[in-house]
Tab-separated table of C-alpha atoms and ligand atoms in Angstrom:
chain	number	residue	atom	x	y	z
L	557	MET	CA	-70.706	38.943	2.849
L	558	ARG	CA	-67.519	37.760	4.296
L	559	LYS	CA	-64.718	38.467	2.093
L	560	PRO	CA	-62.444	35.473	1.687
L	561	VAL	CA	-58.926	35.644	2.677
L	562	ILE	CA	-55.679	33.539	1.424
L	563	ALA	CA	-53.014	33.794	3.707
L	564	GLY	CA	-49.603	32.406	3.164
L	565	ASN	CA	-47.877	31.157	6.466
L	566	TRP	CA	-44.162	31.110	5.576
L	567	LYS	CA	-43.237	29.394	8.722
L	568	MET	CA	-39.327	29.116	8.749
L	569	TYR	CA	-38.582	30.068	5.287
L	570	LYS	CA	-37.231	32.679	3.003
L	571	THR	CA	-34.426	35.277	3.626
L	572	ILE	CA	-34.997	38.776	3.407
L	573	ALA	CA	-34.084	38.908	-0.074
L	574	GLU	CA	-36.371	36.052	-1.178
L	575	ALA	CA	-39.299	37.399	0.759
L	576	VAL	CA	-39.039	40.754	-0.993
L	577	ASP	CA	-38.781	39.061	-4.396
L	578	PHE	CA	-42.083	37.296	-3.461
L	579	ILE	CA	-43.911	40.138	-2.385
L	580	GLU	CA	-42.727	42.148	-5.620
L	581	LYS	CA	-44.250	39.138	-7.566
L	582	ILE	CA	-47.570	38.667	-5.899
L	583	LYS	CA	-48.298	42.406	-5.677
L	584	PRO	CA	-49.731	42.666	-9.205
L	585	VAL	CA	-51.645	39.014	-8.466
L	586	ALA	CA	-53.112	40.750	-5.461
L	587	ALA	CA	-54.152	44.019	-7.069
L	588	LYS	CA	-56.290	41.726	-9.761
L	589	ALA	CA	-57.734	39.654	-6.946
L	590	GLU	CA	-60.864	41.636	-5.938
L	591	HIS	CA	-62.750	38.832	-4.761
L	592	CYS	CA	-60.446	38.178	-1.917
L	593	GLU	CA	-57.824	39.542	0.780
L	594	VAL	CA	-54.340	38.349	0.315
L	595	VAL	CA	-51.816	38.088	3.473
L	596	ALA	CA	-48.541	36.662	3.741
L	597	ALA	CA	-46.684	35.902	6.846
L	598	PRO	CA	-42.747	35.912	6.532
L	599	PRO	CA	-40.380	35.082	9.421
L	600	PHE	CA	-39.701	38.060	12.027
L	601	THR	CA	-36.354	39.024	10.022
L	602	ALA	CA	-38.120	39.554	6.825
L	603	LEU	CA	-41.290	41.467	8.115
L	604	ALA	CA	-39.770	44.911	7.727
L	605	ALA	CA	-38.371	44.686	4.350
L	606	ALA	CA	-41.474	42.647	3.224
L	607	ALA	CA	-43.879	45.167	4.639
L	608	ALA	CA	-41.696	47.766	2.656
L	609	ALA	CA	-42.070	46.143	-0.538
L	610	ALA	CA	-45.950	45.592	0.143
L	611	LYS	CA	-46.643	49.318	1.274
L	612	GLY	CA	-49.637	50.700	-1.033
L	613	SER	CA	-50.471	47.311	-2.375
L	614	GLN	CA	-52.992	44.865	-1.764
L	615	VAL	CA	-50.721	42.431	-0.040
L	616	LYS	CA	-50.972	42.544	3.823
L	617	ILE	CA	-48.261	41.354	5.907
L	618	SER	CA	-48.740	38.998	8.841
L	619	ALA	CA	-46.299	37.836	11.749
L	620	GLN	CA	-46.391	34.448	13.001
L	621	ASN	CA	-46.285	35.050	16.685
L	622	CYS	CA	-46.062	37.703	19.330
L	623	HIS	CA	-45.460	38.252	22.944
L	624	TRP	CA	-48.220	39.809	24.909
L	625	ASP	CA	-45.955	42.208	26.595
L	626	LYS	CA	-45.136	45.686	25.045
L	627	GLU	CA	-41.809	45.483	26.072
L	628	GLY	CA	-39.622	43.590	28.819
L	629	ALA	CA	-37.100	40.921	29.669
L	630	HIS	CA	-38.310	38.196	27.236
L	631	THR	CA	-35.405	37.082	25.354
L	632	GLY	CA	-36.075	36.147	22.011
L	633	ASP	CA	-39.562	37.268	21.863
L	634	ILE	CA	-41.190	40.037	19.447
L	635	SER	CA	-43.924	42.541	20.901
L	636	THR	CA	-46.841	43.503	19.028
L	637	VAL	CA	-45.717	47.204	19.212
L	638	MET	CA	-42.525	45.944	17.084
L	639	LEU	CA	-44.794	44.117	14.843
L	640	CYS	CA	-46.667	47.304	13.968
L	641	ASP	CA	-43.420	49.159	13.890
L	642	ALA	CA	-42.399	46.942	11.111
L	643	GLY	CA	-45.374	47.284	8.830
L	644	CYS	CA	-47.447	44.380	10.010
L	645	THR	CA	-51.256	44.290	9.798
L	646	HIS	CA	-51.874	40.591	11.007
L	647	VAL	CA	-50.453	38.216	13.399
L	648	ILE	CA	-50.989	34.388	13.465
L	649	ILE	CA	-51.788	33.502	17.038
L	650	GLY	CA	-51.739	29.855	18.598
L	651	HIS	CA	-50.369	27.758	15.369
L	652	SER	CA	-50.390	24.444	16.439
L	653	GLU	CA	-46.611	24.099	15.893
L	654	ARG	CA	-46.320	26.691	18.527
L	655	ARG	CA	-48.696	24.954	20.842
L	656	HIS	CA	-46.881	21.720	20.303
L	657	ASP	CA	-43.234	22.674	19.920
L	658	CYS	CA	-43.321	25.691	22.473
L	659	GLY	CA	-46.046	24.235	24.487
L	660	GLU	CA	-48.130	27.490	24.179
L	661	THR	CA	-51.275	27.467	26.472
L	662	ASP	CA	-54.562	28.827	25.586
L	663	GLU	CA	-54.062	31.057	28.418
L	664	GLN	CA	-50.938	32.618	26.563
L	665	ILE	CA	-52.808	32.614	23.421
L	666	ASN	CA	-55.581	34.663	24.982
L	667	GLN	CA	-52.999	37.243	26.276
L	668	LYS	CA	-51.328	37.135	22.897
L	669	VAL	CA	-54.959	37.918	21.073
L	670	LYS	CA	-55.543	40.835	23.383
L	671	ALA	CA	-52.350	42.324	22.960
L	672	ALA	CA	-52.548	42.049	19.159
L	673	LEU	CA	-56.113	43.928	19.303
L	674	ALA	CA	-54.684	46.530	21.796
L	675	ALA	CA	-52.225	47.139	19.146
L	676	GLY	CA	-54.585	47.534	16.292
L	677	LEU	CA	-53.492	43.934	14.535
L	678	THR	CA	-55.718	41.599	13.170
L	679	PRO	CA	-55.311	38.180	15.008
L	680	ILE	CA	-55.373	35.010	12.888
L	681	VAL	CA	-56.144	32.771	15.881
L	682	CYS	CA	-55.601	29.098	15.262
L	683	VAL	CA	-57.329	26.321	16.513
L	684	GLY	CA	-57.633	22.484	15.594
L	685	GLU	CA	-57.506	18.963	16.868
L	686	THR	CA	-54.869	16.344	16.809
L	687	LEU	CA	-55.537	12.917	15.161
L	688	ALA	CA	-55.809	11.034	18.348
L	689	GLU	CA	-58.303	13.791	19.446
L	690	ARG	CA	-60.405	13.281	16.596
L	691	GLU	CA	-60.199	9.516	16.715
L	692	ARG	CA	-61.397	9.733	20.307
L	693	GLY	CA	-64.389	11.604	19.245
L	694	GLU	CA	-62.936	14.855	20.898
L	695	THR	CA	-62.743	17.190	17.855
L	696	GLU	CA	-65.719	19.186	19.296
L	697	LYS	CA	-64.469	19.443	22.936
L	698	ILE	CA	-60.829	20.524	21.797
L	699	LEU	CA	-62.377	23.304	19.525
L	700	GLU	CA	-64.839	24.311	22.348
L	701	ARG	CA	-62.072	24.553	24.698
L	702	GLN	CA	-59.518	26.416	22.447
L	703	PHE	CA	-62.261	28.914	21.112
L	704	THR	CA	-63.441	29.493	25.030
L	705	ALA	CA	-60.084	29.713	26.734
L	706	GLY	CA	-58.227	31.624	23.669
L	707	LEU	CA	-61.028	34.224	23.140
L	708	ALA	CA	-61.966	34.670	26.820
L	709	GLY	CA	-62.760	38.394	27.894
L	710	LEU	CA	-63.278	39.758	24.310
L	711	THR	CA	-66.195	41.764	23.419
L	712	ALA	CA	-68.393	41.340	20.213
L	713	ALA	CA	-66.524	44.360	18.878
L	714	ASP	CA	-63.137	42.785	19.736
L	715	PHE	CA	-64.281	39.344	18.182
L	716	SER	CA	-65.464	41.209	14.778
L	717	ARG	CA	-61.851	42.131	14.476
L	718	ILE	CA	-60.206	38.731	14.523
L	719	MET	CA	-59.991	35.863	12.111
L	720	ILE	CA	-60.275	32.158	13.083
L	721	ALA	CA	-58.120	29.308	11.292
L	722	TYR	CA	-59.223	26.002	11.696
L	723	GLU	CA	-56.283	23.805	11.208
L	724	PRO	CA	-56.623	19.960	12.120
L	725	VAL	CA	-53.038	19.150	13.207
L	726	TRP	CA	-53.143	15.785	11.469
L	727	ALA	CA	-53.581	17.801	8.261
L	728	ILE	CA	-50.708	20.048	8.603
L	729	GLY	CA	-47.953	19.550	6.254
L	730	THR	CA	-48.896	15.878	5.771
L	731	GLY	CA	-50.562	15.959	2.288
L	732	ARG	CA	-53.649	14.688	4.147
L	733	THR	CA	-56.447	17.447	3.762
L	734	ALA	CA	-59.557	17.724	5.545
L	735	THR	CA	-62.694	16.794	3.147
L	736	PRO	CA	-64.467	19.955	2.294
L	737	GLU	CA	-67.322	18.568	4.293
L	738	MET	CA	-65.246	17.575	7.416
L	739	ALA	CA	-63.718	21.104	7.234
L	740	ALA	CA	-67.197	22.690	6.737
L	741	GLU	CA	-68.578	20.620	9.628
L	742	ALA	CA	-65.690	21.971	11.953
L	743	HIS	CA	-66.235	25.579	10.562
L	744	ARG	CA	-70.067	25.288	11.554
L	745	TYR	CA	-69.431	24.030	14.890
L	746	LEU	CA	-66.966	27.308	15.426
L	747	ARG	CA	-69.784	29.577	14.070
L	748	GLY	CA	-72.197	28.066	16.334
L	749	LEU	CA	-69.849	28.819	19.327
L	750	ALA	CA	-69.445	32.314	18.045
L	751	ARG	CA	-72.921	32.529	17.932
L	752	GLN	CA	-73.479	31.507	21.579
L	753	VAL	CA	-70.775	33.757	23.059
L	754	PHE	CA	-70.519	36.517	20.700
L	755	GLY	CA	-74.138	36.692	18.985
L	756	GLU	CA	-75.725	36.398	15.815
L	757	ALA	CA	-74.033	39.370	13.688
L	758	ALA	CA	-70.596	38.319	15.193
L	759	ALA	CA	-71.329	34.755	14.089
L	760	ASP	CA	-72.377	35.906	10.723
L	761	GLY	CA	-69.304	38.062	10.061
L	762	ILE	CA	-66.307	36.077	11.540
L	763	ARG	CA	-64.086	34.499	8.751
L	764	ILE	CA	-62.954	31.105	9.426
L	765	LEU	CA	-60.242	30.147	7.313
L	766	TYR	CA	-59.179	26.266	6.589
L	767	GLY	CA	-55.571	25.173	7.022
L	768	GLY	CA	-53.619	21.984	6.411
L	769	SER	CA	-52.311	20.845	2.972
L	770	VAL	CA	-54.405	23.227	0.928
L	771	LYS	CA	-52.971	23.054	-2.684
L	772	PRO	CA	-54.181	24.548	-5.975
L	773	ASP	CA	-55.635	21.303	-6.767
L	774	ASN	CA	-58.023	21.368	-3.580
L	775	VAL	CA	-58.623	24.539	-2.655
L	776	GLY	CA	-61.572	25.006	-5.243
L	777	GLY	CA	-63.515	22.406	-3.664
L	778	LEU	CA	-62.791	23.896	0.103
L	779	MET	CA	-63.732	27.209	-1.098
L	780	ALA	CA	-67.003	26.190	-2.646
L	781	GLN	CA	-68.284	25.388	1.228
L	782	ASN	CA	-70.071	28.329	2.467
L	783	GLU	CA	-68.432	27.941	5.888
L	784	ILE	CA	-65.241	28.129	4.417
L	785	ASP	CA	-64.033	31.936	4.301
L	786	GLY	CA	-60.305	31.350	3.212
L	787	ALA	CA	-57.351	29.209	3.598
L	788	LEU	CA	-54.194	29.392	5.552
L	789	VAL	CA	-51.507	27.939	3.742
L	790	GLY	CA	-48.087	26.966	4.708
L	791	GLY	CA	-46.223	24.607	1.793
L	792	ALA	CA	-47.928	25.714	-1.236
L	793	SER	CA	-47.822	29.429	-0.288
L	794	LEU	CA	-44.095	29.244	-0.739
L	795	LYS	CA	-43.914	29.340	-4.571
L	796	VAL	CA	-44.954	32.147	-6.468
L	797	GLU	CA	-47.029	29.928	-9.355
L	798	SER	CA	-48.900	27.999	-6.631
L	799	PHE	CA	-49.552	30.920	-4.368
L	800	THR	CA	-50.830	32.643	-7.291
L	801	ALA	CA	-53.055	29.741	-8.020
L	802	LEU	CA	-54.339	29.778	-4.638
L	803	VAL	CA	-55.540	33.410	-4.650
L	804	ASN	CA	-56.978	32.731	-8.039
L	805	TYR	CA	-58.957	29.848	-6.690
L	806	PRO	CA	-61.829	28.366	-8.826
L	807	ARG	CA	-64.800	30.276	-8.332
L	808	GLY	CA	-68.258	29.236	-9.398
N	942	PGA	P1	-49.510	23.347	5.144
N	942	PGA	O1	-49.466	24.347	6.610
N	942	PGA	O2	-50.184	24.073	4.233
N	942	PGA	O3	-48.262	23.112	4.847
N	942	PGA	O4	-50.433	21.970	5.578
N	942	PGA	C1	-50.768	24.864	7.080
N	942	PGA	C2	-50.226	25.722	8.149
N	942	PGA	O5	-49.452	25.058	9.229
N	942	PGA	O6	-50.710	26.732	8.392
């Protein structure tokens, strides 16, 4: 069975003090939530303090990005070694905001995934089509390219250590969620790719999270889909009350 994951992507929100306060408040929520794993992704500046606050609890700390080199002349970048040092266990890679704002390529994402795996981190690899791509009927083509290029060179054992987040770009921060059926269709396609490339067991085991305007009032419908193994949540992960409601999503 695939254990669901509820992950909060805080993006460029929260000071160190706000992050620590949030972690303290969700620790008891996560402790009671045996049905899912709970991950929070603070900004770089708050990672070490958030990880210290989360230590020994059920809350896992994720970074939102990393560089692929262990160290080097890369002004403004952070390595996977540094993320481990700060207490992270996960790292979001290839978020659409980084693909679009920073021009990240599938090849760079691939290097980052490999670096994260080598460092012992769990990569949460994001894929997803834009509205224009969906309207042109290119969703599968885009997902295939991002999956194949982003995960090139991984073994089935490597693949068993990652998570995928399907985040249609048109649903991120727009209030426009994919319907549970639309999301499940994309997840099914991604799982099919996993089967082709990494085999049956890998496809059965891979956790595919949905992201894009997930809220307490739509999380139940999404999570009711067999294909959907969790949620990567931006806006609605920033408040303790709504994140708590997401972690305690309605279960049948
Ligand atoms: P959103 O962001 O929940 O605010 O749409 C999701 C994400 O970007 O991961």
